[in-house]
Coordinates of C-alpha atoms and ligand atoms in Angstrom, one line a residue:
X1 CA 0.0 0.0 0.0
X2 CA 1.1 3.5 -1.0
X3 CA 2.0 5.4 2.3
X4 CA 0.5 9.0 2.2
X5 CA 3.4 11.8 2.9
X6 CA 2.8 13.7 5.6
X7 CA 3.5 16.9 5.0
X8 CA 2.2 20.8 5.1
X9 CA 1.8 22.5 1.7
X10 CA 4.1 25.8 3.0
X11 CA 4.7 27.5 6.5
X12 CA 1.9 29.1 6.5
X13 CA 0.0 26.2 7.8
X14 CA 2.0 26.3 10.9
X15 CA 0.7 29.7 11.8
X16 CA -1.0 29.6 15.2
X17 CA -1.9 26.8 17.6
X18 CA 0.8 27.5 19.9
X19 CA 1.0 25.7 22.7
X20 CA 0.6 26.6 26.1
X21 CA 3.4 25.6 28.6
X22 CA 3.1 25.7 32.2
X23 CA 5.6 28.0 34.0
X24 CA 7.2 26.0 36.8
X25 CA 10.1 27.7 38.4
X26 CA 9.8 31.1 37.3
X27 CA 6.1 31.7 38.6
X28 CA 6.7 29.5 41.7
X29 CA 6.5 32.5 44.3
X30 CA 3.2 33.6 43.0
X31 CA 0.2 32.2 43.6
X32 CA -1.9 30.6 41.9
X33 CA -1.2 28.6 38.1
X34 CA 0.8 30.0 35.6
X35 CA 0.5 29.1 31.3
X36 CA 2.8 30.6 29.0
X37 CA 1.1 31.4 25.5
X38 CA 4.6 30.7 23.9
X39 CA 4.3 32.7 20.2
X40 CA 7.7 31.8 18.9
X41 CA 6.1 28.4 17.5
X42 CA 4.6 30.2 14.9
X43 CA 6.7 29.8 11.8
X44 CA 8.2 33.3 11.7
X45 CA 8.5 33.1 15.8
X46 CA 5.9 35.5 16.7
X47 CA 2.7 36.3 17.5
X48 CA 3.0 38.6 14.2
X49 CA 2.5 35.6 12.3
X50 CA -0.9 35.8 13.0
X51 CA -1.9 39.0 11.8
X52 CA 0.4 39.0 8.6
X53 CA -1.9 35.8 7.3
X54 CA -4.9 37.1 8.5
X55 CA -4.8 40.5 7.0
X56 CA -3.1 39.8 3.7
X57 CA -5.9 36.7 3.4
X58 CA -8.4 39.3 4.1
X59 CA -7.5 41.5 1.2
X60 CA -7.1 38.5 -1.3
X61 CA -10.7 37.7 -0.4
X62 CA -11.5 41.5 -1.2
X63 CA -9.5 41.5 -4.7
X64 CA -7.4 43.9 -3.1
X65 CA -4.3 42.5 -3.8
X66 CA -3.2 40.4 -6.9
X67 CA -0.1 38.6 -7.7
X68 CA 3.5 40.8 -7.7
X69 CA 1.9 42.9 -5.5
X70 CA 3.3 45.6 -3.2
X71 CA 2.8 45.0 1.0
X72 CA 4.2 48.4 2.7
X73 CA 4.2 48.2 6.9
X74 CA 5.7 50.5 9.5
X75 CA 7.2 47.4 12.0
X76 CA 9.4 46.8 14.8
X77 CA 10.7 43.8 13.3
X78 CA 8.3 41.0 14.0
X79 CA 5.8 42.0 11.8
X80 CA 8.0 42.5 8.8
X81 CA 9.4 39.3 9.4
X82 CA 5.9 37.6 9.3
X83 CA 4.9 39.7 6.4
X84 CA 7.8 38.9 4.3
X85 CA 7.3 35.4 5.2
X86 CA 4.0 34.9 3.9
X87 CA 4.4 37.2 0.7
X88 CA 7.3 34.8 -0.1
X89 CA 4.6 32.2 0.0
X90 CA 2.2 34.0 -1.9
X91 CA 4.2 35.4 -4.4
X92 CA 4.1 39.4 -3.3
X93 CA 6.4 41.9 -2.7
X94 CA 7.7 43.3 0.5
X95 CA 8.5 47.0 1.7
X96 CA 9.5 47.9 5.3
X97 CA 9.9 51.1 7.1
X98 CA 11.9 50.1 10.4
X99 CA 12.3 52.1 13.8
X100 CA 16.5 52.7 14.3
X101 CA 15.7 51.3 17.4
X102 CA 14.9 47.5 16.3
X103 CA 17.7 45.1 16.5
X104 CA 20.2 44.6 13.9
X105 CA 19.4 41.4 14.1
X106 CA 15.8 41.7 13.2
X107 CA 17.1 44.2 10.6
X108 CA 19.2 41.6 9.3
X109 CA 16.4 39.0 9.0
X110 CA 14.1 40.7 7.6
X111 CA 16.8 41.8 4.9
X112 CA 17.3 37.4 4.6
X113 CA 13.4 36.9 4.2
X114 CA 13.6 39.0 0.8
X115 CA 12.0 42.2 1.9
X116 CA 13.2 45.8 1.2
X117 CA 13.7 47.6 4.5
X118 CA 14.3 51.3 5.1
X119 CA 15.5 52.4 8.7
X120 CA 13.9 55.7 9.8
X121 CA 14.7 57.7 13.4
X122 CA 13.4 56.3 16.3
X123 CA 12.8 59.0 18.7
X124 CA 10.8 61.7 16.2
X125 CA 7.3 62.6 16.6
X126 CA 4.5 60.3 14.6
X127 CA 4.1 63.4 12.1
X128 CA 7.9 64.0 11.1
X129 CA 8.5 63.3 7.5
X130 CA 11.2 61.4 8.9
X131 CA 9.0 58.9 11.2
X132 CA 8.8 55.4 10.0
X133 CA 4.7 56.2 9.7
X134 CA 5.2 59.3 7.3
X135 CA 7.6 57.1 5.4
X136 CA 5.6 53.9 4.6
X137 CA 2.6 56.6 3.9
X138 CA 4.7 57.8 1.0
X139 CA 5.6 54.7 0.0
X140 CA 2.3 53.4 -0.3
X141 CA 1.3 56.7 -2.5
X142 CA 3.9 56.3 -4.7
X143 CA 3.8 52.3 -5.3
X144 CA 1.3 51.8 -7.7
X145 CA -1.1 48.5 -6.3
X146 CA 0.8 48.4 -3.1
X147 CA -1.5 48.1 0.0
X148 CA 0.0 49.2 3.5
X149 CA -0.6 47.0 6.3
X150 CA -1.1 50.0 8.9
X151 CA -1.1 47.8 12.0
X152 CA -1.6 50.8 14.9
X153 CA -5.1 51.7 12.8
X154 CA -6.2 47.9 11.1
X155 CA -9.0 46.5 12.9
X156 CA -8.6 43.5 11.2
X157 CA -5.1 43.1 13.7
X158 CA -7.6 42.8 16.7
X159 CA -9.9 40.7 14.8
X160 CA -6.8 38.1 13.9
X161 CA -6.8 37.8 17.6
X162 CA -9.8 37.4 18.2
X163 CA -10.4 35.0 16.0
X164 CA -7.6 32.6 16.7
X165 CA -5.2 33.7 20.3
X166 CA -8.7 34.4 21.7
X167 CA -10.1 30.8 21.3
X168 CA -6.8 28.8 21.4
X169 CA -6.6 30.1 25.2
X170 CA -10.1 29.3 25.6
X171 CA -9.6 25.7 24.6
X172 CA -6.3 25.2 26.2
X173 CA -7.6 26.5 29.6
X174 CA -10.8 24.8 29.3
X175 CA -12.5 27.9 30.5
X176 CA -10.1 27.9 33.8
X177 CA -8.8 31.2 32.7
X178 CA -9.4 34.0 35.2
X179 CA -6.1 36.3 34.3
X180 CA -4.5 37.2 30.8
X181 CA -1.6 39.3 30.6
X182 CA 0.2 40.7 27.9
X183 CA 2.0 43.3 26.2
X184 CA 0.4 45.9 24.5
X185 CA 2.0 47.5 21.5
X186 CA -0.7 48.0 18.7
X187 CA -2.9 46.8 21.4
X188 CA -4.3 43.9 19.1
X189 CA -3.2 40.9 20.6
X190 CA -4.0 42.0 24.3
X191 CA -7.8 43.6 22.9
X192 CA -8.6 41.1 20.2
X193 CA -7.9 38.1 22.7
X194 CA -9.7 40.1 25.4
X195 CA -12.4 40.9 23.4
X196 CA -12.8 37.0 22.9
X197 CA -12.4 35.5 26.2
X198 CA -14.5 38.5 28.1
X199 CA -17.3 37.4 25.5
X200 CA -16.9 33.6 26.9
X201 CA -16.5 35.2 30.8
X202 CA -17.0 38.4 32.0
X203 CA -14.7 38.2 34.8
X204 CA -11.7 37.0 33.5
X205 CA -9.2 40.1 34.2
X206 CA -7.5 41.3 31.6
X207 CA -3.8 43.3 32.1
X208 CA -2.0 45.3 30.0
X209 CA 1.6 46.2 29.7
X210 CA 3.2 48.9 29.2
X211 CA 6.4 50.5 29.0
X212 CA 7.8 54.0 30.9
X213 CA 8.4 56.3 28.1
X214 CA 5.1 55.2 26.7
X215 CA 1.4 57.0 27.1
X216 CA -0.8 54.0 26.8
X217 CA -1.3 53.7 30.6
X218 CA -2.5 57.2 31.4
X219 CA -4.4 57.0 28.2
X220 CA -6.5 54.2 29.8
X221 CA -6.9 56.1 33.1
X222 CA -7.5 59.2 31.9
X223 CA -8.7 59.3 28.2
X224 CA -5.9 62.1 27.9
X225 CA -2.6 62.0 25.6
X226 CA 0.3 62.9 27.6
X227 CA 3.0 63.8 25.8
X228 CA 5.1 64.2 28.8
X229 CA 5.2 60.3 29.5
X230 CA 7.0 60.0 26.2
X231 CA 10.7 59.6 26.5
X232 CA 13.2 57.1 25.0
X233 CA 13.3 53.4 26.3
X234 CA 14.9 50.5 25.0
X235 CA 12.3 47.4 25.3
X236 CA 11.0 46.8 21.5
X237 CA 7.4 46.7 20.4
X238 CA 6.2 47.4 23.9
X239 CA 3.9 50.8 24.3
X240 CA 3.6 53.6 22.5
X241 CA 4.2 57.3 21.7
X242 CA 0.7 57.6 20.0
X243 CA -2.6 55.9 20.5
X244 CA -3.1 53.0 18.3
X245 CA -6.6 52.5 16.6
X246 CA -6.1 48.7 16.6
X247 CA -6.0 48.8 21.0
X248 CA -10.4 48.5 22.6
X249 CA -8.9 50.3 25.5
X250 CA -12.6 49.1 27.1
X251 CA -11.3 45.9 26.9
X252 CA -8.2 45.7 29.0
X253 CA -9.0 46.0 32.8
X254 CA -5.1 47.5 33.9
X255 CA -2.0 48.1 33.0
X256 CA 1.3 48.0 34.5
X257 CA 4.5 49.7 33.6
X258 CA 7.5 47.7 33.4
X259 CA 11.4 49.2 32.9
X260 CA 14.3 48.3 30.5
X261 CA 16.1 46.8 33.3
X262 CA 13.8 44.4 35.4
X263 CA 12.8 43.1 31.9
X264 CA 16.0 41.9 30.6
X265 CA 17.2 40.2 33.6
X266 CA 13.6 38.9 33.4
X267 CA 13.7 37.4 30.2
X268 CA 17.5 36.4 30.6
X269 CA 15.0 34.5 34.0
X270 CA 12.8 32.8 32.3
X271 CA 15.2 31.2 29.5
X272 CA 17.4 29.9 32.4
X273 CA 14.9 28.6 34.5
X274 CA 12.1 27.3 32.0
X275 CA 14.2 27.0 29.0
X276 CA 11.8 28.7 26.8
X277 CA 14.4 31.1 25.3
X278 CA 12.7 34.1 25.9
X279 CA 12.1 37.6 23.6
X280 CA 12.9 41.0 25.7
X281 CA 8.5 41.8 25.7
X282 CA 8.6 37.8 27.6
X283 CA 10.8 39.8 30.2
X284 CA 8.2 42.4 30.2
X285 CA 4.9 40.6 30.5
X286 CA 6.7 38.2 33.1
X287 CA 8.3 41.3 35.2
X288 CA 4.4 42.8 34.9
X289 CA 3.2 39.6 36.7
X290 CA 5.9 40.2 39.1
X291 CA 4.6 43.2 39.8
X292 CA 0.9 42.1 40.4
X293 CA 1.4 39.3 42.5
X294 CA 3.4 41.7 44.9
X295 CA 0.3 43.7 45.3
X296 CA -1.7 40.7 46.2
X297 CA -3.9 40.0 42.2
X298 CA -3.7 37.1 42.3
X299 CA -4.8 33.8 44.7
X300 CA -4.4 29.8 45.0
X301 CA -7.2 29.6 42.5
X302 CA -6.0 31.8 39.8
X303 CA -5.3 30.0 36.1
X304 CA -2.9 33.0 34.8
X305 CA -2.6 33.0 31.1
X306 CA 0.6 34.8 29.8
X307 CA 1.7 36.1 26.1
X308 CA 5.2 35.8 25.4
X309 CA 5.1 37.2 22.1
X310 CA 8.6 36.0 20.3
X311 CA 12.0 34.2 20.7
X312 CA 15.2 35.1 22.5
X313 CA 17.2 34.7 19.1
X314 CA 16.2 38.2 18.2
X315 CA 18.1 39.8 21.3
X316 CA 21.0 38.0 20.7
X317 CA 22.8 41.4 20.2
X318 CA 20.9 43.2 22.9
X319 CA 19.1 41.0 25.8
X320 CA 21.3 38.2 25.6
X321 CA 24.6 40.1 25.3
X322 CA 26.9 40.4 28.0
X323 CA 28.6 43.6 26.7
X324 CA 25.2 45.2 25.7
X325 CA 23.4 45.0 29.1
X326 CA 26.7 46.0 30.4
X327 CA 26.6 48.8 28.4
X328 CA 23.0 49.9 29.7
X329 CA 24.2 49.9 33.5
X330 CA 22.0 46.4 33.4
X331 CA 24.8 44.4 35.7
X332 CA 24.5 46.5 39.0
X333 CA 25.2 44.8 42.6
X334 CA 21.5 43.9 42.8
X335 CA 21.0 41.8 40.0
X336 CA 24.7 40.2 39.8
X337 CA 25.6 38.2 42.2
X338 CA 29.4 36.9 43.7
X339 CA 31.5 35.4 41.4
X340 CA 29.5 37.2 38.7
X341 CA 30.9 40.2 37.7
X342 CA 32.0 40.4 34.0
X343 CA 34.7 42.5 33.2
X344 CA 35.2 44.4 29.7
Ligands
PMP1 N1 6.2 42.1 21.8 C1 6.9 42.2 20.7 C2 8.3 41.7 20.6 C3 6.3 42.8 19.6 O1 6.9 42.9 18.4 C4 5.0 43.3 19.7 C5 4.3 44.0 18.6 N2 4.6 45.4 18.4 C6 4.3 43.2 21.0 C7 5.0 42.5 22.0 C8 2.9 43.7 21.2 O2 1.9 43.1 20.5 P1 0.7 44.0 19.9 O3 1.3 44.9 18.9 O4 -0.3 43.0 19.4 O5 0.2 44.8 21.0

């Protein structure tokens, strides 16, 4: 008898049903169960997967886009990556306006993965020419049958979530859920999952994460723009200097601010304890639970859902470098221990 090959047609049927791992050692002074959502299974390691398939399918489905086609995005690297993954697939072309501040790394890759990238100043207000925004905007103007992905103002980011993260952690939890927590960049894996899961159960508590040098939190308190909580910070595709479109802000129930700092040696945690080799944002999220447990959110029967967005590899540079976190005024006497002091 003929035996059938087992096989997927392309990577893009790999795209989401990530598993959920149980945190053992790194959650073990809180209380209650902790899940990792662990997004670097998805073919192109992040969550970003996700919302590159879902939105490019979505304008296939409208006629939007036909073959040779032109996909523009503003990204901090994960996005792009997924993006240029799936228009390899699908025959497309890829354009990317980058932040200075991503990785050379992620720069690098998304350079590998065929796309064209163009690096624009981090630290410039949404509306300079210069921004990585303004740029893709004239891009997409001046590319004839281009469409630009526009992930801060695409609904259909949120609605990627909430069609598949949401339901996945529904499934995998078996309802159990009563905390999610995750980063919030664009907003639309934290909402569209929210969205989803408060649907199912009111009370499940949803928790946002944010950055310092980013306005999302007071945004959520307040309704106001601050433009004084905007100042430079190193963590990648955490908060924001503007507010994102794609983010229900009714959906999230709080957020917490994290730092550069406790994030690293968080995710630098989490790789050496769980051995889930751990993105700088798996730092963040993990450093924001931290942070709750210590003002007493959660108990014995809490069933604590966390995001971890993408894959250590992408710090190797930054997170994971010796020399850079030394560089940063990371390795102080209160995260390095005796016998641990590096010397450059
Ligand atoms: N972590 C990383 C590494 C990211 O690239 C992003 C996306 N900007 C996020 C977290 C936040 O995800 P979202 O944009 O869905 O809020």
């Amino acid at each position: 008898m003929e035996h059938k090959i087992q096989a997927f047609d392309s990577v893009l049927d790999l795209i989401g049903n990530t598993p959920l791992i149980r945190l053992n050692k790194i959650a073990s002074p809180f209380k209650g169960e902790f899940y990792a959502k662990v997004e670097a299974f998805n073919p192109g390691h992040s969550s970003k997967d996700r919302i590159a398939a879902y939105i490019i399918q979505e304008a296939e489905k409208k006629g939007i886009l036909t073959p040779g086609s032109t996909i523009i995005e503003t990204t901090s690297g994960n996005t792009g990556f997924s993006i240029a993954m799936v228009s390899i697939i699908k025959g497309y072309q890829c354009i990317l306006a980058v932040s200075s501040k991503s990785s050379k790394d992620k720069i690098d890759m998304l350079r590998s993965m065929g796309a064209k990238v163009y690096v624009c100043p981090a630290h410039v207000s949404a509306d300079d020419p210069r921004s990585y925004y303004q740029v893709a905007k004239r891009l997409h103007e001046e590319t004839k049958g281009s469409i630009y992905i526009n992930q801060y103002f695409n609904e259909l980011n949120m609605e990627a979530h909430y069609q598949s993260t949401g339901p996945e952690i529904w499934n995998q939890t078996g309802g159990q859920i009563t905390h999610l927590v995750a980063c919030s960049g664009t907003g639309g894996t934290i909402s569209g999952t929210a969205r989803y899961l408060k649907e199912q159960n009111p009370d499940i508590r949803i928790l946002g994460v944010d950055a310092f040098g980013s306005v999302l939190k007071k945004y959520h308190e307040t309704g106001e723009f601050d433009a004084d909580e905007i100042y430079p910070y190193r963590i990648e595709g955490l908060g924001k200097n503007l507010i994102p479109d794609a983010t229900d802000f009714t959906s999230i129930d709080e957020f917490m601010k994290v730092t550069d700092e406790e994030s690293a040696h968080m995710a630098r945690e989490i790789s050496r304890t769980e051995g889930i080799f751990a993105g700088y944002t798996c730092g963040a999220v993990m450093q924001a639970v931290k942070q709750f447990a210590a003002r007493g959110e959660f108990n014995e029967k809490s069933r604590v859902v966390v995001i971890f967005p993408d894959h250590g590899s992408r710090y190797m540079s930054k997170v994971y470098s010796d020399q850079w976190m030394n560089d940063q005024g990371f390795f102080d006497s209160k995260h390095v221990g005796e016998g641990q002091q590096i010397q450059f």
